[in-house]
Coordinates of C-alpha atoms and ligand atoms in Angstrom, one line a residue:
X1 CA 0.0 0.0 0.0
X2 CA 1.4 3.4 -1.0
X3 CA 2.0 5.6 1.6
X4 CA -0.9 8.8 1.8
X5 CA -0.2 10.5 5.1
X6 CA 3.1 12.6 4.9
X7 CA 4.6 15.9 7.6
X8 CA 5.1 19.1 6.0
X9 CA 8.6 18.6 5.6
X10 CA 8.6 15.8 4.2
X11 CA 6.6 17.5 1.0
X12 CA 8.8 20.3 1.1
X13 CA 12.1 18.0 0.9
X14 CA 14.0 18.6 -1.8
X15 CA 15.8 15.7 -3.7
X16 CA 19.9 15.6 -3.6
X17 CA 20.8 17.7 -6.5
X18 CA 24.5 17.1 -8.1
X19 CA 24.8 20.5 -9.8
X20 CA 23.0 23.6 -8.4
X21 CA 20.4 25.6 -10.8
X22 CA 22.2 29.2 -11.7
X23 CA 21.1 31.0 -14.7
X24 CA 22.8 34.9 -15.8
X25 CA 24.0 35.3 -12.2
X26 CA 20.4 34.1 -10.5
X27 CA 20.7 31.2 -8.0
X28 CA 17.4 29.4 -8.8
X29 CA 15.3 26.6 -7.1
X30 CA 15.9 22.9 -8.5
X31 CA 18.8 21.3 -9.3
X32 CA 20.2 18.5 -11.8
X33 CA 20.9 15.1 -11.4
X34 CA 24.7 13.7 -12.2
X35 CA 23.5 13.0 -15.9
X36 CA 22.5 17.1 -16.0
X37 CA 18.8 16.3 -16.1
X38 CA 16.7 19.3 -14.2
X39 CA 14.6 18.4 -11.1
X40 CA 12.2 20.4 -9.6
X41 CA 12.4 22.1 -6.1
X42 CA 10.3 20.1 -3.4
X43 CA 9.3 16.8 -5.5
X44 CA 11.4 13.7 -3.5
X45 CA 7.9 13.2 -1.7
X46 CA 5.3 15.7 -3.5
X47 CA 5.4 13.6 -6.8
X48 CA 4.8 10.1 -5.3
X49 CA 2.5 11.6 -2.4
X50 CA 0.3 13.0 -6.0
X51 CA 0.2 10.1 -7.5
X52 CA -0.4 8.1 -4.4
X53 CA -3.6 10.5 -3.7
X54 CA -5.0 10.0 -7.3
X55 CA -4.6 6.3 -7.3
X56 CA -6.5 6.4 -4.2
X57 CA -9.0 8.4 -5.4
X58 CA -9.6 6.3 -8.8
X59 CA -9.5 2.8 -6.2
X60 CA -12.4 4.5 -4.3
X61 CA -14.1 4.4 -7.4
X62 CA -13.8 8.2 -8.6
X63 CA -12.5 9.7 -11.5
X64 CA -9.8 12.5 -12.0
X65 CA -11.3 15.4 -13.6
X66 CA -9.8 16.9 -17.1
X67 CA -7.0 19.4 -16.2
X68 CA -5.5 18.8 -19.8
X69 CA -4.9 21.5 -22.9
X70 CA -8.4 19.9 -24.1
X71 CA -10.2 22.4 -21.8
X72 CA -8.9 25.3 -23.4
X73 CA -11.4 26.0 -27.2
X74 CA -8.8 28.4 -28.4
X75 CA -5.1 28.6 -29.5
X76 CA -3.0 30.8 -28.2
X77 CA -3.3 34.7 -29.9
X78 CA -0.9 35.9 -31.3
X79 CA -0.4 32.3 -32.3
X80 CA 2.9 31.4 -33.5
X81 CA 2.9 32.3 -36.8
X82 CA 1.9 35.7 -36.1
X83 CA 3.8 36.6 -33.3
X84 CA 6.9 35.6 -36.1
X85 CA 5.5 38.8 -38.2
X86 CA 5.5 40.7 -35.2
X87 CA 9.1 40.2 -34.6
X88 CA 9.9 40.3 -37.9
X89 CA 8.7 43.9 -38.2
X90 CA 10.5 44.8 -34.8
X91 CA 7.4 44.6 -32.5
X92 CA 8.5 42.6 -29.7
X93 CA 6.8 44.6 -26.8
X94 CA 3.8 42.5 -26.7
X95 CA 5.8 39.6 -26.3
X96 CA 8.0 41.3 -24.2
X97 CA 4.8 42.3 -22.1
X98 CA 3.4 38.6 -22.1
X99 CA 6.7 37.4 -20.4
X100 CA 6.7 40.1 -18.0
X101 CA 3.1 39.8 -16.8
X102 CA 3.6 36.1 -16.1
X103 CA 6.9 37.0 -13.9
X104 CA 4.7 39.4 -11.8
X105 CA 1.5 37.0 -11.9
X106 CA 4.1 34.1 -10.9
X107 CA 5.3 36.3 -8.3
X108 CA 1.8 37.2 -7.0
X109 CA 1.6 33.0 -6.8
X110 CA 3.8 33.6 -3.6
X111 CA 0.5 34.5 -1.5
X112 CA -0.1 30.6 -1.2
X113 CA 3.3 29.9 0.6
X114 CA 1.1 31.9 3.8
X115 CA -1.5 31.1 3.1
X116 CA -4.0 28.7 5.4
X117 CA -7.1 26.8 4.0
X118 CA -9.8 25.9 6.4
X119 CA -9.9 22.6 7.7
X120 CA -11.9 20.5 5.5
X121 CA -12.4 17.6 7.9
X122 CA -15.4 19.4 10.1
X123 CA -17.9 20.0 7.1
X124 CA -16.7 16.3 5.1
X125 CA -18.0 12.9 6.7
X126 CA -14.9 10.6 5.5
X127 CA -12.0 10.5 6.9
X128 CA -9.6 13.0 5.0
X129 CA -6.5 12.7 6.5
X130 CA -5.1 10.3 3.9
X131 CA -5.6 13.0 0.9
X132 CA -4.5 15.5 -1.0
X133 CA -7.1 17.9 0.6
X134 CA -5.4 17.0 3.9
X135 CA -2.6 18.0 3.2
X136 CA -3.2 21.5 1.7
X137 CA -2.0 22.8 5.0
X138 CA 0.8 19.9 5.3
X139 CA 3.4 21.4 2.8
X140 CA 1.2 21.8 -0.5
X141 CA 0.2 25.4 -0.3
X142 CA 3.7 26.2 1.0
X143 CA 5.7 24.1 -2.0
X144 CA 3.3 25.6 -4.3
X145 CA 4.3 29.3 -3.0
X146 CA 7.5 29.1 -3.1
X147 CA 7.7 27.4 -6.6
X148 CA 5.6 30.8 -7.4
X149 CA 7.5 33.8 -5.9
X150 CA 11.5 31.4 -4.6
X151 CA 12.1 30.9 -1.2
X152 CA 13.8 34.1 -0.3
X153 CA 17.5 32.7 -1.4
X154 CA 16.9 30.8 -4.1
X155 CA 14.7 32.3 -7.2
X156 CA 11.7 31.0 -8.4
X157 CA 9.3 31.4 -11.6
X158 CA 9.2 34.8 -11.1
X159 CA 13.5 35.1 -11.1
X160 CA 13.0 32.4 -14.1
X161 CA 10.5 34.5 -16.0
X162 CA 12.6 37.7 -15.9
X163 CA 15.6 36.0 -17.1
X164 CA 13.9 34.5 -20.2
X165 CA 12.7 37.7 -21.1
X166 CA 15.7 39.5 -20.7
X167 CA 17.6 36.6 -22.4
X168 CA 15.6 37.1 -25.4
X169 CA 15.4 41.2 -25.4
X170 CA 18.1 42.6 -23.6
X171 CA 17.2 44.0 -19.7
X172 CA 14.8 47.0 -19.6
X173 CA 14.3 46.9 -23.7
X174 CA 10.9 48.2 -23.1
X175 CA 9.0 50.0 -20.5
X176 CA 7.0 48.2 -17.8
X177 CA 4.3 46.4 -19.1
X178 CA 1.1 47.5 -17.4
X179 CA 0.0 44.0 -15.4
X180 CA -3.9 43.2 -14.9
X181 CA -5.0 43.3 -11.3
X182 CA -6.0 39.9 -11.1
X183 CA -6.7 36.9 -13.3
X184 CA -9.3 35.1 -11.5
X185 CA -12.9 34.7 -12.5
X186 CA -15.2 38.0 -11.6
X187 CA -16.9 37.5 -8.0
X188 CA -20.6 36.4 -8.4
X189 CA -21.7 36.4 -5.2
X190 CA -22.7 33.0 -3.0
X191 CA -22.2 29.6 -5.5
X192 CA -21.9 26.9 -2.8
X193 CA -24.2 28.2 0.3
X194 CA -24.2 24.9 1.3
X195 CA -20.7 25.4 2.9
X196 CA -19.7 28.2 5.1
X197 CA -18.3 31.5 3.1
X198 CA -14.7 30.6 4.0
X199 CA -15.0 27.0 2.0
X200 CA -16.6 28.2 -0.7
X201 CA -13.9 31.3 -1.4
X202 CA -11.3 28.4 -0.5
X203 CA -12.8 25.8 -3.0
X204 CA -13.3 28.6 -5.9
X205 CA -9.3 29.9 -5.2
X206 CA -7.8 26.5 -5.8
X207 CA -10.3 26.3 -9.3
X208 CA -8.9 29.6 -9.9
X209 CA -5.3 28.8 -9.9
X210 CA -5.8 25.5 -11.7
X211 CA -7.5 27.0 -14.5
X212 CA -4.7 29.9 -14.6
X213 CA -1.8 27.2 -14.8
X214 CA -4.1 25.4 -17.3
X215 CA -3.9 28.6 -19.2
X216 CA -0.1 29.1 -18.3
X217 CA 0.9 25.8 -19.8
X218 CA -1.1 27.1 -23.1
X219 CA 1.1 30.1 -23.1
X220 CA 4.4 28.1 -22.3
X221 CA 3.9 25.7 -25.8
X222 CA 3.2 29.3 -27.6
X223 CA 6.7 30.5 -26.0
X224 CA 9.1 27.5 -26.8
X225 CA 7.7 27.1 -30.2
X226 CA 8.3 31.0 -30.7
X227 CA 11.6 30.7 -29.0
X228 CA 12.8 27.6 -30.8
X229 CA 11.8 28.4 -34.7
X230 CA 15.0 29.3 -36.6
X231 CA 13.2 32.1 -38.1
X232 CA 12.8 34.0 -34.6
X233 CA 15.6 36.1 -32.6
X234 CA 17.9 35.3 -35.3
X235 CA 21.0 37.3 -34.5
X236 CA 20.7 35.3 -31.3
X237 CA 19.5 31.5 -31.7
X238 CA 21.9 30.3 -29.1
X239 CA 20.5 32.6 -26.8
X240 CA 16.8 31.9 -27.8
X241 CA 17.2 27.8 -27.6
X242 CA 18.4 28.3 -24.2
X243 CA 15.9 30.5 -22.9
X244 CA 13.4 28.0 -24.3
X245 CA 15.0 25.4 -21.9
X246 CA 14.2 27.5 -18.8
X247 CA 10.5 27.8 -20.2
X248 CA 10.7 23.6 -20.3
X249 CA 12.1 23.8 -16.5
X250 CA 9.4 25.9 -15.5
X251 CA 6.7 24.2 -17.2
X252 CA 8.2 21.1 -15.5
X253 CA 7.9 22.6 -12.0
X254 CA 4.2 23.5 -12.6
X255 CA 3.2 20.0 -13.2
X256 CA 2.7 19.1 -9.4
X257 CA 0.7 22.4 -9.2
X258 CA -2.0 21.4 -12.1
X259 CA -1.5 17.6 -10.7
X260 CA -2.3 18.5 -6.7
X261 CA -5.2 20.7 -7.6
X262 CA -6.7 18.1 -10.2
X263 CA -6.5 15.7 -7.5
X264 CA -8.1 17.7 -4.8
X265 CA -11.2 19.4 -6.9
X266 CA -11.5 15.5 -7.6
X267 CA -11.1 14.8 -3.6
X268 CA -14.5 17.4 -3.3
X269 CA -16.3 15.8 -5.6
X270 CA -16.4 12.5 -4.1
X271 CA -16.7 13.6 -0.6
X272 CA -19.5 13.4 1.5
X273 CA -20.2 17.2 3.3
X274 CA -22.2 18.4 6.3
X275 CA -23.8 21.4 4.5
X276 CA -24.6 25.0 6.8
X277 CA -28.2 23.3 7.2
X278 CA -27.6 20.3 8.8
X279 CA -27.7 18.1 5.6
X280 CA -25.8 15.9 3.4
X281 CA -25.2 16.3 0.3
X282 CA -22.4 14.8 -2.3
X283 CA -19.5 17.2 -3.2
X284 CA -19.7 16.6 -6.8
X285 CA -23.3 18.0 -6.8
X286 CA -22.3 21.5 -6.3
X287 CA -19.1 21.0 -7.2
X288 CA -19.6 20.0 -11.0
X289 CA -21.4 23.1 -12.2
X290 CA -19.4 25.3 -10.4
X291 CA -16.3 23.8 -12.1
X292 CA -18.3 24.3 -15.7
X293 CA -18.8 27.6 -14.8
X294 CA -15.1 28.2 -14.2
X295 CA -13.5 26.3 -17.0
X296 CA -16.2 27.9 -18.9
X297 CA -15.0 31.8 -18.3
X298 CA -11.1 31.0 -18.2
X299 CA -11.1 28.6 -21.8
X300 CA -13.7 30.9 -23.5
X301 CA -15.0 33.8 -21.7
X302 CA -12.0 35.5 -20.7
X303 CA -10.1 34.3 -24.1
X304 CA -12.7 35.9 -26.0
X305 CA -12.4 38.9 -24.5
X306 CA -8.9 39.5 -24.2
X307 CA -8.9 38.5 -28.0
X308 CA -10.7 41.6 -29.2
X309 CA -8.8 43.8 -26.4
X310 CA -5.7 43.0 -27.8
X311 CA -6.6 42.4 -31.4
X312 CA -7.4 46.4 -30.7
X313 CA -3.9 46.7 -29.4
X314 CA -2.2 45.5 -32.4
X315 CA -4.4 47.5 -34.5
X316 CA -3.1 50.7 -33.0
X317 CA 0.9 49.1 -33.8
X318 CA 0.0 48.4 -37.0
X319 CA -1.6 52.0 -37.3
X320 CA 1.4 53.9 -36.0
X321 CA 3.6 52.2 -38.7
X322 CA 1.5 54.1 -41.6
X323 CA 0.2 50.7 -43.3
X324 CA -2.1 49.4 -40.7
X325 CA -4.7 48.2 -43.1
X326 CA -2.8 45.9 -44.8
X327 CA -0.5 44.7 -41.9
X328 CA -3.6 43.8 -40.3
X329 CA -5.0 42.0 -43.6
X330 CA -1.4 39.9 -43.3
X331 CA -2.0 39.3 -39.5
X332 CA -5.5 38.1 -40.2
X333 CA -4.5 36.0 -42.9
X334 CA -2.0 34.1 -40.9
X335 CA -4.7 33.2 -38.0
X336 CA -7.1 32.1 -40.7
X337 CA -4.2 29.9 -41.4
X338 CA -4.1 28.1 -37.8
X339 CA -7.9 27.7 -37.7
X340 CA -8.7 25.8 -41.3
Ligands
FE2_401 FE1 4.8 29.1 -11.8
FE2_402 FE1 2.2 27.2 -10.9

């Protein structure tokens, strides 16, 4: 029987790295192995304690739900081709932009490090104490944190995220980019009244992330692809293929994040809970269409919308360079492209 119940530190421990992780000067978080394969920060125990969790889970007789690229209905825009004619034509900001909003959002990740879910056991009738969900306050949060924002001494995604842009650019090739307050899904007042309030924000926070490092890992395929075409950053491939591999590292580090979360929104559904009433009622019952409702607004929603904001955005580049109609007929031309 695999083990389920583990001590904080024990998911926080790190494995024995041979070579530590340093990239342009920044000491970094992970390590390689003798052969100079990359390992991510606090994984020795979180990767088997994940996949110990979900094998429970399925052996209880529930499934995992979908955390894959399936969820999301659109590619990424720019998509690759197009961001290619962007660079081609020297407008890198937006892409310059996109890597710096991710290093600050990343860094914004740090809140979970602090933070403290309520205790799930008192409104759940199973034991818990052998999950995922029982161990959000047992090293997950924390590892999940400091992944996000570093630990302090070593740097984390944010450190990483600055690096590959200033790899690709140069530091400070363009001014600030202006970063969106938050990413999460509008407040619409009381989904799960069932549970008390501090459940239900706590339940719709973890959804949240998940479906931002859904979206993340969307953005990450865009980036390499970008980063690894010959066409792209030419005067500077080396420097380019590189960077790409510290967008692979990352991407690699965020897989426990997209696995814990998959496997505790998969936790809720199968548990019992008291509801505020005095009831029972199954988790997956309010659980399922407020999951809709979430993968809903962050795959199509919120894609749809920034779309047309930043389609608008472009327009005004193309504008300022004289030939805007017909750069935007070329732009056009190479989405149509990627959709037939
Ligand atoms: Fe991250
Ligand atoms: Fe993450």
């Amino acid at each position: 029987m695999a083990k389920l119940t583990y001590s904080t530190d024990e998911i926080l421990a790190d494995h024995s790295y041979a070579k530590p992780h340093v990239e342009a000067g920044y000491t970094l978080h992970g390590g390689f192995d003798a052969g100079g394969k990359y390992i991510s920060p606090r994984t020795l125990n979180r990767w088997p304690a994940i996949n110990a969790w979900s094998e429970a889970l399925k052996a209880r007789g529930h499934a995992l739900i979908d955390s894959s690229q399936q969820l999301m209905a659109h590619g990424s825009f720019p998509n690759v081709a197009q961001q290619s004619l962007l660079l081609d034509l020297g407008l890198g900001q937006t892409l310059w932009d996109s890597l710096s909003v991710t290093g600050v959002v990343e860094a914004r990740g740090k809140m979970l490090a602090t933070a403290e879910a309520p205790d799930f056991q008192p409104v759940v009738v199973e034991d818990i104490s052998q999950t995922a969900t029982g161990h959000l306050n047992k090293g997950l949060l924390r590892a999940h944190g400091l992944d996000e924002g570093g630990d302090g001494v070593l740097g984390g995604h944010d450190a990483m995220w600055f690096a590959v842009r200033d790899m690709l650019f140069g530091k400070q090739a363009y001014p600030h980019a202006e970063v969106p307050e938050s990413l999460s899904k509008p407040d619409a007042g009381r989904l799960i009244p069932q549970l008390p309030p501090d459940h239900e924000r706590w339940i719709l926070l973890l959804m949240n992330v998940l479906m931002i490092e859904v979206r993340a890992e969307n953005f990450f395929n865009f980036c390499t692809t970008v980063m690894r075409d010959p066409r792209n950053f030419r005067d500077r491939r080396d420097v380019a293929m590189h960077a790409a591999d510290l967008v692979d590292r990352i991407r690699q580090d965020e897989a426990p994040h997209v696995g814990y979360l998959a496997v505790v929104i998969s936790e809720l559904r199968s548990f019992t809970f008291k509801t505020v009433d005095g009831k029972q009622i199954k988790g997956a019952a309010f659980i399922d269409p407020v999951w809709r409702g979430m993968v809903q607004w962050h795959s199509v929603t919120n894609v749809e919308w920034d779309r047309t904001e930043r389609r608008k955005e472009f327009q005004q580049m193309f504008d300022k360079r004289g030939n805007g109609a017909e750069l935007m007929r070329q732009f056009e031309n190479l989405g149509q492209k990627e959709a037939a």
